[in-house]
Amino acid sequence: MRQLSFSILGREEIDKDLPEVEPAPEVGLPPQADAANLSATQSGFYRLEELMQREEPFLNPQLTIDELAGLFGSSVRNLSRIINTEAGTHFNGYVNQYRIAKAKTLLENRDYDKYSMEGIAHEVGFNSKATFYAAFKRETRLTPARYKAKLLLS
């Protein structure tokens, strides 16, 4: 756990509840990599990451692995293997990582201050507030409301 220091009315306080936040992974091929050095699964994963960031299919609450495979131009079996091997998770977990990252961006954006948490959930592709809260807490160890409150304090 990292510590976050901030000043309120001249008093220094340390919040030890804030979990470590890892930087977002780079998208695309690493600078030192070339196609000859990557496995088919690795290069497929880089293409998938680019698709996810460029087209944001995860914003569709009805997104299925069949639909994503169609967008990706691959079979469901191949896409599932790429996600399982390279992302270390299943389809829903992978899609939810993108949804949570987008939710964090919206929570940090003052233009979305008037949105309810359920509104944010729907904006990023979740069908229900409960699923959004569970996925958000699994990813950040904070509820969306607590994450937003910590942003306001910093």
Short mmCIF file of N, CA and C in Angstrom, two decimals:
data_model
loop_
_atom_site.label_atom_id
_atom_site.label_comp_id
_atom_site.label_asym_id
_atom_site.label_seq_id
_atom_site.Cartn_x
_atom_site.Cartn_y
_atom_site.Cartn_z
N MET A 1 0.85 -1.18 0.00
CA MET A 1 0.00 0.00 0.00
C MET A 1 0.89 1.24 0.00
N ARG A 2 0.54 2.20 -0.85
CA ARG A 2 1.30 3.43 -0.82
C ARG A 2 0.58 4.41 0.06
N GLN A 3 1.27 5.43 0.49
CA GLN A 3 0.66 6.44 1.32
C GLN A 3 0.46 7.70 0.50
N LEU A 4 -0.66 8.35 0.75
CA LEU A 4 -0.99 9.58 0.06
C LEU A 4 -1.06 10.67 1.10
N SER A 5 -0.29 11.71 0.93
CA SER A 5 -0.31 12.83 1.86
C SER A 5 -1.07 13.98 1.24
N PHE A 6 -1.87 14.65 2.06
CA PHE A 6 -2.54 15.83 1.58
C PHE A 6 -2.78 16.75 2.76
N SER A 7 -3.03 17.99 2.48
CA SER A 7 -3.19 19.00 3.51
C SER A 7 -4.63 19.46 3.55
N ILE A 8 -5.21 19.47 4.74
CA ILE A 8 -6.55 20.00 4.94
C ILE A 8 -6.45 21.01 6.07
N LEU A 9 -6.78 22.25 5.77
CA LEU A 9 -6.70 23.33 6.74
C LEU A 9 -5.35 23.37 7.44
N GLY A 10 -4.27 23.16 6.68
CA GLY A 10 -2.93 23.24 7.22
C GLY A 10 -2.47 22.01 7.96
N ARG A 11 -3.33 21.02 8.13
CA ARG A 11 -2.95 19.79 8.84
C ARG A 11 -2.50 18.74 7.85
N GLU A 12 -1.40 18.07 8.11
CA GLU A 12 -0.91 16.95 7.28
C GLU A 12 -1.58 15.67 7.77
N GLU A 13 -2.13 14.93 6.82
CA GLU A 13 -2.72 13.63 7.15
C GLU A 13 -2.22 12.61 6.16
N ILE A 14 -2.17 11.37 6.58
CA ILE A 14 -1.74 10.27 5.70
C ILE A 14 -2.87 9.28 5.61
N ASP A 15 -3.20 8.94 4.40
CA ASP A 15 -4.27 7.98 4.15
C ASP A 15 -3.63 6.67 3.74
N LYS A 16 -3.68 5.69 4.62
CA LYS A 16 -3.02 4.41 4.35
C LYS A 16 -3.94 3.42 3.64
N ASP A 17 -5.21 3.80 3.40
CA ASP A 17 -6.15 2.88 2.76
C ASP A 17 -6.07 2.89 1.24
N LEU A 18 -5.33 3.83 0.67
CA LEU A 18 -5.28 3.92 -0.78
C LEU A 18 -4.39 2.83 -1.34
N PRO A 19 -4.94 1.96 -2.19
CA PRO A 19 -4.13 0.86 -2.74
C PRO A 19 -3.15 1.37 -3.78
N GLU A 20 -2.13 0.57 -4.02
CA GLU A 20 -1.17 0.87 -5.09
C GLU A 20 -1.91 0.92 -6.40
N VAL A 21 -1.59 1.89 -7.20
CA VAL A 21 -2.20 2.00 -8.51
C VAL A 21 -1.11 1.77 -9.54
N GLU A 22 -1.32 0.76 -10.37
CA GLU A 22 -0.34 0.45 -11.39
C GLU A 22 -0.64 1.28 -12.63
N PRO A 23 0.40 1.76 -13.31
CA PRO A 23 0.14 2.52 -14.53
C PRO A 23 -0.50 1.65 -15.59
N ALA A 24 -1.29 2.30 -16.45
CA ALA A 24 -1.95 1.56 -17.53
C ALA A 24 -0.90 0.99 -18.46
N PRO A 25 -1.13 -0.22 -18.94
CA PRO A 25 -0.14 -0.83 -19.84
C PRO A 25 -0.07 -0.08 -21.16
N GLU A 26 1.10 -0.08 -21.74
CA GLU A 26 1.29 0.52 -23.06
C GLU A 26 0.55 -0.34 -24.08
N VAL A 27 0.03 0.30 -25.10
CA VAL A 27 -0.67 -0.42 -26.14
C VAL A 27 0.19 -0.46 -27.38
N GLY A 28 0.03 -1.52 -28.13
CA GLY A 28 0.83 -1.69 -29.34
C GLY A 28 2.08 -2.47 -29.03
N LEU A 29 2.90 -2.62 -30.00
CA LEU A 29 4.12 -3.39 -29.83
C LEU A 29 5.13 -2.62 -28.99
N PRO A 30 5.81 -3.31 -28.07
CA PRO A 30 6.86 -2.64 -27.33
C PRO A 30 7.94 -2.19 -28.31
N PRO A 31 8.65 -1.09 -28.00
CA PRO A 31 9.63 -0.56 -28.94
C PRO A 31 10.69 -1.57 -29.38
N GLN A 32 11.12 -2.44 -28.47
CA GLN A 32 12.18 -3.39 -28.81
C GLN A 32 11.66 -4.63 -29.53
N ALA A 33 10.32 -4.77 -29.59
CA ALA A 33 9.74 -5.98 -30.18
C ALA A 33 9.53 -5.79 -31.68
N ASP A 34 9.64 -6.87 -32.39
CA ASP A 34 9.23 -6.88 -33.78
C ASP A 34 8.43 -8.15 -34.01
N ALA A 35 7.73 -8.19 -35.10
CA ALA A 35 6.82 -9.30 -35.37
C ALA A 35 7.50 -10.65 -35.31
N ALA A 36 8.78 -10.73 -35.70
CA ALA A 36 9.49 -12.01 -35.71
C ALA A 36 9.72 -12.54 -34.30
N ASN A 37 9.77 -11.65 -33.31
CA ASN A 37 10.05 -12.06 -31.94
C ASN A 37 8.79 -12.36 -31.12
N LEU A 38 7.62 -12.12 -31.69
CA LEU A 38 6.39 -12.33 -30.95
C LEU A 38 5.68 -13.60 -31.41
N SER A 39 5.05 -14.27 -30.46
CA SER A 39 4.23 -15.42 -30.82
C SER A 39 2.94 -14.91 -31.46
N ALA A 40 2.23 -15.78 -32.10
CA ALA A 40 0.95 -15.40 -32.71
C ALA A 40 -0.02 -14.90 -31.64
N THR A 41 0.03 -15.52 -30.46
CA THR A 41 -0.85 -15.10 -29.37
C THR A 41 -0.49 -13.70 -28.90
N GLN A 42 0.79 -13.43 -28.75
CA GLN A 42 1.22 -12.10 -28.31
C GLN A 42 0.85 -11.02 -29.31
N SER A 43 1.12 -11.26 -30.58
CA SER A 43 0.80 -10.25 -31.59
C SER A 43 -0.72 -10.09 -31.70
N GLY A 44 -1.45 -11.17 -31.53
CA GLY A 44 -2.91 -11.08 -31.52
C GLY A 44 -3.41 -10.24 -30.36
N PHE A 45 -2.76 -10.40 -29.21
CA PHE A 45 -3.15 -9.63 -28.04
C PHE A 45 -2.89 -8.14 -28.25
N TYR A 46 -1.77 -7.79 -28.85
CA TYR A 46 -1.49 -6.37 -29.13
C TYR A 46 -2.55 -5.80 -30.08
N ARG A 47 -2.95 -6.59 -31.07
CA ARG A 47 -3.99 -6.14 -31.99
C ARG A 47 -5.32 -5.97 -31.25
N LEU A 48 -5.61 -6.89 -30.34
CA LEU A 48 -6.84 -6.81 -29.55
C LEU A 48 -6.82 -5.56 -28.67
N GLU A 49 -5.72 -5.29 -28.02
CA GLU A 49 -5.60 -4.10 -27.17
C GLU A 49 -5.83 -2.83 -27.99
N GLU A 50 -5.26 -2.78 -29.18
CA GLU A 50 -5.45 -1.62 -30.05
C GLU A 50 -6.92 -1.47 -30.43
N LEU A 51 -7.58 -2.57 -30.75
CA LEU A 51 -9.01 -2.55 -31.08
C LEU A 51 -9.83 -2.05 -29.90
N MET A 52 -9.55 -2.55 -28.72
CA MET A 52 -10.30 -2.17 -27.53
C MET A 52 -10.16 -0.67 -27.24
N GLN A 53 -8.97 -0.14 -27.42
CA GLN A 53 -8.78 1.27 -27.14
C GLN A 53 -9.29 2.17 -28.27
N ARG A 54 -9.15 1.73 -29.48
CA ARG A 54 -9.55 2.56 -30.62
C ARG A 54 -11.08 2.60 -30.78
N GLU A 55 -11.73 1.44 -30.71
CA GLU A 55 -13.16 1.36 -31.00
C GLU A 55 -14.05 1.28 -29.75
N GLU A 56 -13.47 1.00 -28.61
CA GLU A 56 -14.18 0.91 -27.33
C GLU A 56 -15.44 0.04 -27.38
N PRO A 57 -15.33 -1.18 -27.87
CA PRO A 57 -16.51 -2.05 -27.93
C PRO A 57 -17.06 -2.40 -26.54
N PHE A 58 -16.26 -2.26 -25.52
CA PHE A 58 -16.66 -2.58 -24.16
C PHE A 58 -17.78 -1.65 -23.66
N LEU A 59 -18.00 -0.53 -24.32
CA LEU A 59 -19.07 0.38 -23.91
C LEU A 59 -20.45 -0.18 -24.23
N ASN A 60 -20.51 -1.19 -25.07
CA ASN A 60 -21.76 -1.85 -25.40
C ASN A 60 -22.11 -2.83 -24.28
N PRO A 61 -23.20 -2.58 -23.54
CA PRO A 61 -23.53 -3.48 -22.43
C PRO A 61 -23.89 -4.90 -22.87
N GLN A 62 -24.25 -5.07 -24.13
CA GLN A 62 -24.61 -6.40 -24.64
C GLN A 62 -23.44 -7.07 -25.37
N LEU A 63 -22.24 -6.55 -25.23
CA LEU A 63 -21.09 -7.12 -25.92
C LEU A 63 -20.90 -8.59 -25.52
N THR A 64 -20.76 -9.43 -26.53
CA THR A 64 -20.51 -10.85 -26.28
C THR A 64 -19.16 -11.21 -26.89
N ILE A 65 -18.64 -12.34 -26.50
CA ILE A 65 -17.38 -12.79 -27.07
C ILE A 65 -17.54 -13.05 -28.57
N ASP A 66 -18.73 -13.48 -28.99
CA ASP A 66 -18.99 -13.68 -30.42
C ASP A 66 -18.85 -12.36 -31.19
N GLU A 67 -19.45 -11.29 -30.64
CA GLU A 67 -19.37 -9.99 -31.30
C GLU A 67 -17.94 -9.46 -31.34
N LEU A 68 -17.23 -9.61 -30.22
CA LEU A 68 -15.85 -9.12 -30.18
C LEU A 68 -14.98 -9.93 -31.14
N ALA A 69 -15.19 -11.21 -31.22
CA ALA A 69 -14.44 -12.04 -32.16
C ALA A 69 -14.70 -11.58 -33.60
N GLY A 70 -15.93 -11.22 -33.90
CA GLY A 70 -16.26 -10.70 -35.23
C GLY A 70 -15.53 -9.40 -35.52
N LEU A 71 -15.53 -8.49 -34.56
CA LEU A 71 -14.80 -7.22 -34.72
C LEU A 71 -13.30 -7.45 -34.88
N PHE A 72 -12.82 -8.44 -34.15
CA PHE A 72 -11.39 -8.75 -34.14
C PHE A 72 -10.97 -9.53 -35.38
N GLY A 73 -11.94 -10.18 -36.02
CA GLY A 73 -11.65 -10.98 -37.20
C GLY A 73 -11.03 -12.32 -36.87
N SER A 74 -11.57 -12.95 -35.83
CA SER A 74 -11.02 -14.22 -35.35
C SER A 74 -12.16 -15.11 -34.88
N SER A 75 -11.83 -16.35 -34.65
CA SER A 75 -12.83 -17.26 -34.08
C SER A 75 -12.95 -16.98 -32.57
N VAL A 76 -14.08 -17.37 -32.02
CA VAL A 76 -14.30 -17.23 -30.58
C VAL A 76 -13.23 -18.01 -29.82
N ARG A 77 -12.94 -19.21 -30.29
CA ARG A 77 -11.95 -20.05 -29.61
C ARG A 77 -10.57 -19.37 -29.58
N ASN A 78 -10.16 -18.80 -30.71
CA ASN A 78 -8.86 -18.13 -30.77
C ASN A 78 -8.85 -16.89 -29.88
N LEU A 79 -9.91 -16.09 -29.93
CA LEU A 79 -9.98 -14.89 -29.09
C LEU A 79 -9.95 -15.26 -27.61
N SER A 80 -10.69 -16.28 -27.25
CA SER A 80 -10.71 -16.72 -25.86
C SER A 80 -9.32 -17.17 -25.41
N ARG A 81 -8.60 -17.89 -26.26
CA ARG A 81 -7.24 -18.34 -25.94
C ARG A 81 -6.31 -17.13 -25.75
N ILE A 82 -6.43 -16.15 -26.63
CA ILE A 82 -5.59 -14.95 -26.52
C ILE A 82 -5.85 -14.22 -25.20
N ILE A 83 -7.11 -14.03 -24.88
CA ILE A 83 -7.46 -13.32 -23.63
C ILE A 83 -6.99 -14.12 -22.42
N ASN A 84 -7.27 -15.42 -22.40
CA ASN A 84 -6.87 -16.24 -21.26
C ASN A 84 -5.36 -16.27 -21.08
N THR A 85 -4.63 -16.44 -22.17
CA THR A 85 -3.18 -16.58 -22.10
C THR A 85 -2.48 -15.25 -21.80
N GLU A 86 -2.84 -14.22 -22.55
CA GLU A 86 -2.11 -12.96 -22.44
C GLU A 86 -2.63 -12.01 -21.37
N ALA A 87 -3.94 -12.00 -21.15
CA ALA A 87 -4.50 -11.11 -20.12
C ALA A 87 -4.61 -11.82 -18.78
N GLY A 88 -4.55 -13.14 -18.80
CA GLY A 88 -4.63 -13.90 -17.55
C GLY A 88 -6.01 -13.87 -16.91
N THR A 89 -7.02 -13.68 -17.72
CA THR A 89 -8.38 -13.63 -17.21
C THR A 89 -9.33 -14.14 -18.28
N HIS A 90 -10.60 -14.18 -17.96
CA HIS A 90 -11.62 -14.62 -18.92
C HIS A 90 -12.22 -13.41 -19.63
N PHE A 91 -13.08 -13.65 -20.60
CA PHE A 91 -13.67 -12.59 -21.41
C PHE A 91 -14.30 -11.49 -20.56
N ASN A 92 -15.20 -11.86 -19.65
CA ASN A 92 -15.89 -10.84 -18.84
C ASN A 92 -14.91 -10.03 -18.00
N GLY A 93 -13.94 -10.71 -17.41
CA GLY A 93 -12.94 -10.00 -16.62
C GLY A 93 -12.14 -9.02 -17.46
N TYR A 94 -11.79 -9.44 -18.66
CA TYR A 94 -11.02 -8.59 -19.58
C TYR A 94 -11.83 -7.35 -19.97
N VAL A 95 -13.07 -7.55 -20.37
CA VAL A 95 -13.93 -6.44 -20.76
C VAL A 95 -14.16 -5.50 -19.57
N ASN A 96 -14.38 -6.08 -18.40
CA ASN A 96 -14.63 -5.25 -17.22
C ASN A 96 -13.41 -4.41 -16.83
N GLN A 97 -12.20 -4.89 -17.11
CA GLN A 97 -11.01 -4.08 -16.84
C GLN A 97 -11.06 -2.78 -17.64
N TYR A 98 -11.48 -2.88 -18.89
CA TYR A 98 -11.61 -1.69 -19.72
C TYR A 98 -12.74 -0.79 -19.22
N ARG A 99 -13.83 -1.39 -18.81
CA ARG A 99 -14.96 -0.61 -18.29
C ARG A 99 -14.57 0.15 -17.03
N ILE A 100 -13.84 -0.52 -16.15
CA ILE A 100 -13.42 0.14 -14.91
C ILE A 100 -12.42 1.26 -15.20
N ALA A 101 -11.50 1.02 -16.10
CA ALA A 101 -10.54 2.08 -16.48
C ALA A 101 -11.29 3.30 -17.02
N LYS A 102 -12.30 3.06 -17.84
CA LYS A 102 -13.10 4.16 -18.39
C LYS A 102 -13.90 4.84 -17.28
N ALA A 103 -14.44 4.06 -16.37
CA ALA A 103 -15.19 4.63 -15.24
C ALA A 103 -14.29 5.53 -14.40
N LYS A 104 -13.06 5.10 -14.15
CA LYS A 104 -12.12 5.92 -13.39
C LYS A 104 -11.86 7.24 -14.10
N THR A 105 -11.75 7.19 -15.42
CA THR A 105 -11.55 8.41 -16.20
C THR A 105 -12.76 9.35 -16.05
N LEU A 106 -13.96 8.79 -16.12
CA LEU A 106 -15.16 9.61 -15.98
C LEU A 106 -15.29 10.18 -14.56
N LEU A 107 -14.94 9.38 -13.56
CA LEU A 107 -15.01 9.86 -12.18
C LEU A 107 -14.01 11.00 -11.93
N GLU A 108 -12.93 11.00 -12.67
CA GLU A 108 -11.93 12.06 -12.54
C GLU A 108 -12.30 13.32 -13.33
N ASN A 109 -13.27 13.20 -14.22
CA ASN A 109 -13.66 14.30 -15.10
C ASN A 109 -14.79 15.10 -14.46
N ARG A 110 -14.57 16.39 -14.24
CA ARG A 110 -15.55 17.26 -13.60
C ARG A 110 -16.86 17.34 -14.38
N ASP A 111 -16.82 17.09 -15.69
CA ASP A 111 -18.04 17.12 -16.50
C ASP A 111 -19.03 16.04 -16.09
N TYR A 112 -18.57 15.03 -15.36
CA TYR A 112 -19.43 13.91 -14.95
C TYR A 112 -19.80 13.98 -13.47
N ASP A 113 -19.51 15.10 -12.81
CA ASP A 113 -19.82 15.22 -11.39
C ASP A 113 -21.31 15.06 -11.08
N LYS A 114 -22.16 15.43 -11.99
CA LYS A 114 -23.61 15.36 -11.74
C LYS A 114 -24.18 13.96 -12.01
N TYR A 115 -23.38 13.07 -12.58
CA TYR A 115 -23.84 11.71 -12.86
C TYR A 115 -23.89 10.91 -11.56
N SER A 116 -24.90 10.10 -11.43
CA SER A 116 -24.96 9.15 -10.32
C SER A 116 -23.97 8.02 -10.62
N MET A 117 -23.69 7.21 -9.64
CA MET A 117 -22.81 6.06 -9.87
C MET A 117 -23.47 5.08 -10.85
N GLU A 118 -24.78 4.99 -10.77
CA GLU A 118 -25.49 4.13 -11.72
C GLU A 118 -25.38 4.70 -13.14
N GLY A 119 -25.42 6.02 -13.25
CA GLY A 119 -25.25 6.67 -14.55
C GLY A 119 -23.86 6.41 -15.12
N ILE A 120 -22.84 6.50 -14.27
CA ILE A 120 -21.46 6.19 -14.70
C ILE A 120 -21.39 4.73 -15.15
N ALA A 121 -22.00 3.85 -14.37
CA ALA A 121 -22.00 2.41 -14.70
C ALA A 121 -22.56 2.18 -16.10
N HIS A 122 -23.67 2.81 -16.39
CA HIS A 122 -24.29 2.63 -17.71
C HIS A 122 -23.45 3.26 -18.81
N GLU A 123 -22.82 4.39 -18.53
CA GLU A 123 -21.97 5.05 -19.53
C GLU A 123 -20.81 4.16 -19.98
N VAL A 124 -20.31 3.33 -19.07
CA VAL A 124 -19.14 2.50 -19.39
C VAL A 124 -19.49 1.06 -19.76
N GLY A 125 -20.78 0.77 -19.87
CA GLY A 125 -21.17 -0.54 -20.39
C GLY A 125 -21.68 -1.55 -19.39
N PHE A 126 -21.86 -1.17 -18.13
CA PHE A 126 -22.42 -2.11 -17.16
C PHE A 126 -23.94 -2.04 -17.20
N ASN A 127 -24.58 -3.19 -17.05
CA ASN A 127 -26.05 -3.24 -17.04
C ASN A 127 -26.64 -2.92 -15.68
N SER A 128 -25.86 -3.12 -14.62
CA SER A 128 -26.40 -2.89 -13.29
C SER A 128 -25.36 -2.24 -12.38
N LYS A 129 -25.88 -1.49 -11.43
CA LYS A 129 -25.04 -0.83 -10.45
C LYS A 129 -24.30 -1.87 -9.59
N ALA A 130 -24.98 -2.95 -9.25
CA ALA A 130 -24.37 -3.99 -8.40
C ALA A 130 -23.16 -4.62 -9.08
N THR A 131 -23.30 -4.94 -10.36
CA THR A 131 -22.18 -5.53 -11.10
C THR A 131 -21.04 -4.54 -11.22
N PHE A 132 -21.38 -3.28 -11.47
CA PHE A 132 -20.37 -2.22 -11.55
C PHE A 132 -19.60 -2.10 -10.23
N TYR A 133 -20.32 -2.03 -9.12
CA TYR A 133 -19.66 -1.90 -7.81
C TYR A 133 -18.75 -3.10 -7.53
N ALA A 134 -19.25 -4.30 -7.81
CA ALA A 134 -18.45 -5.50 -7.54
C ALA A 134 -17.18 -5.51 -8.39
N ALA A 135 -17.31 -5.20 -9.67
CA ALA A 135 -16.14 -5.19 -10.56
C ALA A 135 -15.18 -4.07 -10.18
N PHE A 136 -15.71 -2.91 -9.84
CA PHE A 136 -14.86 -1.78 -9.47
C PHE A 136 -14.07 -2.09 -8.19
N LYS A 137 -14.76 -2.65 -7.22
CA LYS A 137 -14.09 -2.99 -5.96
C LYS A 137 -13.06 -4.10 -6.15
N ARG A 138 -13.35 -5.06 -7.00
CA ARG A 138 -12.39 -6.14 -7.29
C ARG A 138 -11.12 -5.56 -7.94
N GLU A 139 -11.30 -4.59 -8.81
CA GLU A 139 -10.18 -4.00 -9.55
C GLU A 139 -9.38 -2.99 -8.71
N THR A 140 -10.07 -2.19 -7.88
CA THR A 140 -9.39 -1.08 -7.18
C THR A 140 -9.33 -1.25 -5.67
N ARG A 141 -10.08 -2.19 -5.14
CA ARG A 141 -10.23 -2.38 -3.69
C ARG A 141 -10.95 -1.22 -3.03
N LEU A 142 -11.64 -0.42 -3.83
CA LEU A 142 -12.45 0.69 -3.34
C LEU A 142 -13.79 0.66 -4.05
N THR A 143 -14.83 1.15 -3.40
CA THR A 143 -16.09 1.33 -4.11
C THR A 143 -15.93 2.55 -5.02
N PRO A 144 -16.75 2.68 -6.04
CA PRO A 144 -16.66 3.88 -6.88
C PRO A 144 -16.86 5.17 -6.09
N ALA A 145 -17.77 5.16 -5.13
CA ALA A 145 -18.02 6.36 -4.32
C ALA A 145 -16.79 6.72 -3.48
N ARG A 146 -16.16 5.72 -2.91
CA ARG A 146 -14.95 5.99 -2.11
C ARG A 146 -13.81 6.48 -3.02
N TYR A 147 -13.69 5.89 -4.19
CA TYR A 147 -12.67 6.34 -5.16
C TYR A 147 -12.90 7.82 -5.49
N LYS A 148 -14.15 8.19 -5.76
CA LYS A 148 -14.49 9.58 -6.09
C LYS A 148 -14.18 10.49 -4.91
N ALA A 149 -14.51 10.05 -3.70
CA ALA A 149 -14.25 10.87 -2.50
C ALA A 149 -12.75 11.11 -2.32
N LYS A 150 -11.95 10.10 -2.56
CA LYS A 150 -10.50 10.25 -2.45
C LYS A 150 -9.98 11.22 -3.50
N LEU A 151 -10.57 11.21 -4.68
CA LEU A 151 -10.17 12.16 -5.72
C LEU A 151 -10.44 13.60 -5.28
N LEU A 152 -11.58 13.80 -4.65
CA LEU A 152 -11.96 15.14 -4.20
C LEU A 152 -11.05 15.65 -3.08
N LEU A 153 -10.50 14.74 -2.31
CA LEU A 153 -9.61 15.13 -1.21
C LEU A 153 -8.20 15.46 -1.69
N SER A 154 -7.85 14.96 -2.86
CA SER A 154 -6.46 15.19 -3.32
C SER A 154 -6.36 16.42 -4.20
#
